[in-house]
């Protein structure tokens, strides 16, 4: 069974600070996705990383896929209150018909 | 383009009652999924479908049933509701040819169900 461990589970920071969220597994994934979920809504896809070592940037968010394709990180620079939400990573295993989700990191950015 | 539409948004059920959670997508996606989300527990897969007429169990199927008679609709049926089924339910869909990663999941906005 493929599992994805996210850390930290909760993170509360002040506006303007930087932060990193981690997504780790002992399994190899063919791709990893990051979603953000705001209260009362469903998760929304932020990015997909496919190649080991790949780095993608989305404004102040930087996503990295580990060289061995077992882990990923999300770094937010100069966090803003609008970044508040639940961040979920999800992995696709080879040939699978469904994604494996981590339990999420709940981020609160205080003004 | 509405995406994935879930109804109702909120519902309170009494123990032993039954109900159907509706899910419709207008993106011609072939794969559809039902998840439940409990605080601190992430998303747990209930059932999924890879096309009309094909369904399969996820990790927590007990107490639920699904059907997929059309590409667009994937209703989730709760029979004999129990307090343990109090949760937020999400429907999702994707188009996948070779890789899910090509498109990602599109989620509905959820149904918050309370069983009392």
mmCIF file of C-alpha atoms in Angstrom:
data_model
loop_
_atom_site.group_PDB
_atom_site.id
_atom_site.type_symbol
_atom_site.label_atom_id
_atom_site.label_comp_id
_atom_site.label_asym_id
_atom_site.label_seq_id
_atom_site.Cartn_x
_atom_site.Cartn_y
_atom_site.Cartn_z
ATOM 1 C CA UNK A 1 0.000 0.000 0.000
ATOM 2 C CA UNK A 2 1.371 3.370 -1.013
ATOM 3 C CA UNK A 3 1.264 6.038 1.704
ATOM 4 C CA UNK A 4 2.054 9.749 1.655
ATOM 5 C CA UNK A 5 3.076 11.467 4.885
ATOM 6 C CA UNK A 6 2.701 15.222 5.084
ATOM 7 C CA UNK A 7 4.404 17.479 7.605
ATOM 8 C CA UNK A 8 3.742 19.539 9.486
ATOM 9 C CA UNK A 9 0.083 18.771 10.082
ATOM 10 C CA UNK A 10 -0.617 22.337 11.266
ATOM 11 C CA UNK A 11 1.286 25.556 10.611
ATOM 12 C CA UNK A 12 0.405 29.036 11.875
ATOM 13 C CA UNK A 13 2.621 31.912 10.755
ATOM 14 C CA UNK A 14 2.610 35.676 10.382
ATOM 15 C CA UNK A 15 2.154 37.452 7.086
ATOM 16 C CA UNK A 16 5.455 37.884 5.268
ATOM 17 C CA UNK A 17 7.133 34.754 6.655
ATOM 18 C CA UNK A 18 8.426 31.892 4.516
ATOM 19 C CA UNK A 19 7.402 28.262 4.991
ATOM 20 C CA UNK A 20 7.977 24.778 3.610
ATOM 21 C CA UNK A 21 5.569 21.846 3.614
ATOM 22 C CA UNK A 22 6.807 18.296 3.028
ATOM 23 C CA UNK A 23 5.275 15.224 1.429
ATOM 24 C CA UNK A 24 7.188 11.975 1.902
ATOM 25 C CA UNK A 25 6.782 8.321 0.998
ATOM 26 C CA UNK A 26 8.785 5.107 0.840
ATOM 27 C CA UNK A 27 7.146 4.408 -2.532
ATOM 28 C CA UNK A 28 8.032 5.741 -5.948
ATOM 29 C CA UNK A 29 5.372 7.759 -7.721
ATOM 30 C CA UNK A 30 5.099 8.500 -11.425
ATOM 31 C CA UNK A 31 3.843 11.991 -10.550
ATOM 32 C CA UNK A 32 2.872 14.125 -7.582
ATOM 33 C CA UNK A 33 0.195 16.762 -7.428
ATOM 34 C CA UNK A 34 -0.465 19.551 -4.939
ATOM 35 C CA UNK A 35 -3.952 20.815 -4.161
ATOM 36 C CA UNK A 36 -5.216 23.694 -2.002
ATOM 37 C CA UNK A 37 -8.550 23.465 -0.238
ATOM 38 C CA UNK A 38 -10.287 26.497 1.240
ATOM 39 C CA UNK A 39 -12.977 26.169 3.927
ATOM 40 C CA UNK A 40 -16.294 24.964 2.531
ATOM 41 C CA UNK A 41 -14.866 24.132 -0.866
ATOM 42 C CA UNK A 42 -13.329 21.176 -2.657
ATOM 43 C CA UNK A 43 -9.593 20.871 -3.313
ATOM 44 C CA UNK A 44 -8.216 22.746 -6.331
ATOM 45 C CA UNK A 45 -5.199 21.542 -8.299
ATOM 46 C CA UNK A 46 -2.142 23.811 -7.996
ATOM 47 C CA UNK A 47 0.546 21.902 -9.844
ATOM 48 C CA UNK A 48 1.707 18.504 -11.116
ATOM 49 C CA UNK A 49 5.368 17.420 -11.022
ATOM 50 C CA UNK A 50 6.426 14.458 -13.113
ATOM 51 C CA UNK A 51 10.199 14.338 -13.503
ATOM 52 C CA UNK A 52 12.576 13.529 -10.621
ATOM 53 C CA UNK A 53 14.294 16.749 -9.505
ATOM 54 C CA UNK A 54 11.702 18.918 -11.241
ATOM 55 C CA UNK A 55 11.040 22.391 -9.848
ATOM 56 C CA UNK A 56 7.936 24.383 -10.720
ATOM 57 C CA UNK A 57 7.043 27.901 -9.652
ATOM 58 C CA UNK A 58 3.596 29.401 -9.313
ATOM 59 C CA UNK A 59 4.049 33.055 -8.285
ATOM 60 C CA UNK A 60 5.296 32.836 -4.650
ATOM 61 C CA UNK A 61 4.898 29.032 -4.489
ATOM 62 C CA UNK A 62 7.775 26.720 -5.425
ATOM 63 C CA UNK A 63 7.186 22.986 -5.833
ATOM 64 C CA UNK A 64 9.943 20.396 -6.014
ATOM 65 C CA UNK A 65 9.831 16.677 -6.822
ATOM 66 C CA UNK A 66 12.573 14.594 -5.230
ATOM 67 C CA UNK A 67 15.238 13.006 -7.410
ATOM 68 C CA UNK A 68 14.001 9.524 -6.513
ATOM 69 C CA UNK A 69 10.330 10.546 -7.024
ATOM 70 C CA UNK A 70 9.452 9.529 -3.453
ATOM 71 C CA UNK A 71 9.000 12.983 -1.954
ATOM 72 C CA UNK A 72 7.987 16.533 -2.726
ATOM 73 C CA UNK A 73 8.041 19.927 -1.069
ATOM 74 C CA UNK A 74 6.063 23.137 -1.316
ATOM 75 C CA UNK A 75 7.778 26.388 -0.370
ATOM 76 C CA UNK A 76 5.841 29.624 0.024
ATOM 77 C CA UNK A 77 7.729 32.911 0.052
ATOM 78 C CA UNK A 78 6.337 35.946 1.884
ATOM 79 C CA UNK A 79 3.092 34.227 2.870
ATOM 80 C CA UNK A 80 -0.130 36.203 2.694
ATOM 81 C CA UNK A 81 -3.494 35.670 4.448
ATOM 82 C CA UNK A 82 -4.896 34.539 1.086
ATOM 83 C CA UNK A 83 -2.564 31.513 1.262
ATOM 84 C CA UNK A 84 -4.546 30.172 4.225
ATOM 85 C CA UNK A 85 -5.992 26.739 3.545
ATOM 86 C CA UNK A 86 -5.420 22.997 3.587
ATOM 87 C CA UNK A 87 -2.592 21.846 1.318
ATOM 88 C CA UNK A 88 -2.832 18.284 0.059
ATOM 89 C CA UNK A 89 -0.275 16.277 -1.857
ATOM 90 C CA UNK A 90 -1.402 13.358 -4.021
ATOM 91 C CA UNK A 91 0.643 10.686 -5.737
ATOM 92 C CA UNK A 92 0.004 8.633 -8.827
ATOM 93 C CA UNK A 93 1.436 5.128 -8.856
ATOM 94 C CA UNK A 94 2.294 3.364 -12.068
ATOM 95 C CA UNK A 95 -0.833 2.047 -13.743
ATOM 96 C CA UNK A 96 -3.125 3.048 -10.903
ATOM 97 C CA UNK A 97 -6.631 4.313 -11.575
ATOM 98 C CA UNK A 98 -6.641 6.580 -8.543
ATOM 99 C CA UNK A 99 -4.491 9.024 -6.615
ATOM 100 C CA UNK A 100 -3.093 8.462 -3.118
ATOM 101 C CA UNK A 101 -3.666 11.522 -0.918
ATOM 102 C CA UNK A 102 -1.720 12.708 2.096
ATOM 103 C CA UNK A 103 -3.672 13.900 5.141
ATOM 104 C CA UNK A 104 -2.827 17.515 4.465
ATOM 105 C CA UNK A 105 -1.150 20.518 6.069
ATOM 106 C CA UNK A 106 -3.461 23.142 7.491
ATOM 107 C CA UNK A 107 -1.835 26.546 6.987
ATOM 108 C CA UNK A 108 -3.005 29.724 8.711
ATOM 109 C CA UNK A 109 -1.388 33.023 7.770
ATOM 110 C CA UNK A 110 -2.177 35.747 10.268
ATOM 111 C CA UNK A 111 -2.275 39.431 9.185
ATOM 112 C CA UNK B 1 -18.731 25.248 -17.909
ATOM 113 C CA UNK B 2 -20.018 24.114 -14.495
ATOM 114 C CA UNK B 3 -17.382 21.429 -13.766
ATOM 115 C CA UNK B 4 -18.468 19.029 -11.012
ATOM 116 C CA UNK B 5 -21.815 19.793 -9.369
ATOM 117 C CA UNK B 6 -22.841 18.199 -6.072
ATOM 118 C CA UNK B 7 -26.253 18.375 -4.429
ATOM 119 C CA UNK B 8 -27.363 18.938 -1.742
ATOM 120 C CA UNK B 9 -24.752 21.136 -0.011
ATOM 121 C CA UNK B 10 -26.036 20.310 3.472
ATOM 122 C CA UNK B 11 -28.234 17.579 4.872
ATOM 123 C CA UNK B 12 -29.251 16.282 8.267
ATOM 124 C CA UNK B 13 -30.390 12.652 8.422
ATOM 125 C CA UNK B 14 -31.828 10.636 11.250
ATOM 126 C CA UNK B 15 -30.279 7.272 12.081
ATOM 127 C CA UNK B 16 -31.666 4.593 9.767
ATOM 128 C CA UNK B 17 -32.779 6.975 7.017
ATOM 129 C CA UNK B 18 -31.463 6.706 3.455
ATOM 130 C CA UNK B 19 -30.462 9.296 0.918
ATOM 131 C CA UNK B 20 -28.685 9.808 -2.390
ATOM 132 C CA UNK B 21 -25.907 12.330 -2.894
ATOM 133 C CA UNK B 22 -25.924 13.579 -6.452
ATOM 134 C CA UNK B 23 -22.827 14.272 -8.568
ATOM 135 C CA UNK B 24 -22.808 15.500 -12.172
ATOM 136 C CA UNK B 25 -19.912 16.584 -14.370
ATOM 137 C CA UNK B 26 -20.093 18.277 -17.768
ATOM 138 C CA UNK B 27 -16.465 17.810 -18.860
ATOM 139 C CA UNK B 28 -16.906 14.391 -20.466
ATOM 140 C CA UNK B 29 -14.497 12.933 -17.895
ATOM 141 C CA UNK B 30 -14.305 9.155 -17.875
ATOM 142 C CA UNK B 31 -13.102 8.634 -14.282
ATOM 143 C CA UNK B 32 -15.213 9.661 -11.297
ATOM 144 C CA UNK B 33 -14.651 9.272 -7.538
ATOM 145 C CA UNK B 34 -16.406 9.651 -4.208
ATOM 146 C CA UNK B 35 -14.406 10.659 -1.121
ATOM 147 C CA UNK B 36 -15.281 11.423 2.448
ATOM 148 C CA UNK B 37 -13.271 13.906 4.483
ATOM 149 C CA UNK B 38 -13.152 13.838 8.266
ATOM 150 C CA UNK B 39 -11.176 16.366 10.352
ATOM 151 C CA UNK B 40 -7.464 15.511 10.401
ATOM 152 C CA UNK B 41 -8.016 12.335 8.395
ATOM 153 C CA UNK B 42 -7.567 13.554 4.846
ATOM 154 C CA UNK B 43 -9.577 12.182 1.949
ATOM 155 C CA UNK B 44 -10.728 8.574 2.028
ATOM 156 C CA UNK B 45 -11.897 6.917 -1.178
ATOM 157 C CA UNK B 46 -15.362 5.325 -0.978
ATOM 158 C CA UNK B 47 -16.036 4.205 -4.552
ATOM 159 C CA UNK B 48 -14.794 5.042 -8.005
ATOM 160 C CA UNK B 49 -15.710 4.458 -11.641
ATOM 161 C CA UNK B 50 -13.562 4.299 -14.750
ATOM 162 C CA UNK B 51 -16.505 4.601 -17.117
ATOM 163 C CA UNK B 52 -20.248 4.168 -17.519
ATOM 164 C CA UNK B 53 -21.372 0.811 -16.175
ATOM 165 C CA UNK B 54 -18.109 0.165 -14.276
ATOM 166 C CA UNK B 55 -17.662 0.794 -10.556
ATOM 167 C CA UNK B 56 -15.197 -0.424 -7.938
ATOM 168 C CA UNK B 57 -14.719 -0.190 -4.184
ATOM 169 C CA UNK B 58 -12.286 2.171 -2.519
ATOM 170 C CA UNK B 59 -10.910 1.850 1.010
ATOM 171 C CA UNK B 60 -14.157 2.634 2.927
ATOM 172 C CA UNK B 61 -17.138 1.291 0.898
ATOM 173 C CA UNK B 62 -19.224 -0.223 3.704
ATOM 174 C CA UNK B 63 -22.638 1.422 4.082
ATOM 175 C CA UNK B 64 -22.544 2.997 0.623
ATOM 176 C CA UNK B 65 -23.528 2.088 -2.919
ATOM 177 C CA UNK B 66 -22.954 3.693 -6.293
ATOM 178 C CA UNK B 67 -24.062 3.396 -9.887
ATOM 179 C CA UNK B 68 -22.763 4.891 -13.124
ATOM 180 C CA UNK B 69 -25.404 4.618 -15.829
ATOM 181 C CA UNK B 70 -24.119 7.645 -17.783
ATOM 182 C CA UNK B 71 -20.750 9.355 -18.245
ATOM 183 C CA UNK B 72 -22.055 12.490 -16.520
ATOM 184 C CA UNK B 73 -23.685 11.154 -13.335
ATOM 185 C CA UNK B 74 -22.247 9.250 -10.385
ATOM 186 C CA UNK B 75 -24.716 9.182 -7.464
ATOM 187 C CA UNK B 76 -23.743 7.888 -4.005
ATOM 188 C CA UNK B 77 -26.421 6.063 -2.036
ATOM 189 C CA UNK B 78 -26.407 5.830 1.768
ATOM 190 C CA UNK B 79 -28.586 3.070 3.155
ATOM 191 C CA UNK B 80 -29.513 2.973 6.863
ATOM 192 C CA UNK B 81 -27.540 6.050 7.857
ATOM 193 C CA UNK B 82 -25.341 5.797 10.959
ATOM 194 C CA UNK B 83 -23.610 8.513 13.038
ATOM 195 C CA UNK B 84 -20.246 7.230 11.721
ATOM 196 C CA UNK B 85 -21.289 8.483 8.282
ATOM 197 C CA UNK B 86 -21.317 12.090 9.490
ATOM 198 C CA UNK B 87 -18.727 13.671 7.227
ATOM 199 C CA UNK B 88 -18.118 15.939 4.248
ATOM 200 C CA UNK B 89 -18.469 14.102 0.953
ATOM 201 C CA UNK B 90 -16.628 15.110 -2.205
ATOM 202 C CA UNK B 91 -17.134 13.941 -5.749
ATOM 203 C CA UNK B 92 -14.246 14.278 -8.214
ATOM 204 C CA UNK B 93 -13.618 13.517 -11.858
ATOM 205 C CA UNK B 94 -10.758 13.380 -14.325
ATOM 206 C CA UNK B 95 -9.983 12.430 -17.871
ATOM 207 C CA UNK B 96 -7.229 9.898 -18.109
ATOM 208 C CA UNK B 97 -5.758 8.353 -21.161
ATOM 209 C CA UNK B 98 -2.270 7.326 -20.090
ATOM 210 C CA UNK B 99 -1.745 9.301 -16.902
ATOM 211 C CA UNK B 100 -4.003 10.939 -14.332
ATOM 212 C CA UNK B 101 -1.227 13.514 -13.939
ATOM 213 C CA UNK B 102 -2.016 14.941 -17.326
ATOM 214 C CA UNK B 103 -5.170 16.547 -15.969
ATOM 215 C CA UNK B 104 -5.544 16.205 -12.203
ATOM 216 C CA UNK B 105 -8.822 15.843 -10.376
ATOM 217 C CA UNK B 106 -11.670 18.336 -10.539
ATOM 218 C CA UNK B 107 -13.611 18.337 -7.277
ATOM 219 C CA UNK B 108 -17.124 19.415 -6.471
ATOM 220 C CA UNK B 109 -17.759 21.773 -3.557
ATOM 221 C CA UNK B 110 -18.934 18.982 -1.260
ATOM 222 C CA UNK B 111 -21.966 17.814 0.708
ATOM 223 C CA UNK B 112 -21.880 18.242 4.484
ATOM 224 C CA UNK B 113 -23.877 15.384 6.015
ATOM 225 C CA UNK B 114 -24.846 15.046 9.657
ATOM 226 C CA UNK B 115 -26.485 11.884 10.969
ATOM 227 C CA UNK B 116 -28.285 12.306 14.308
#
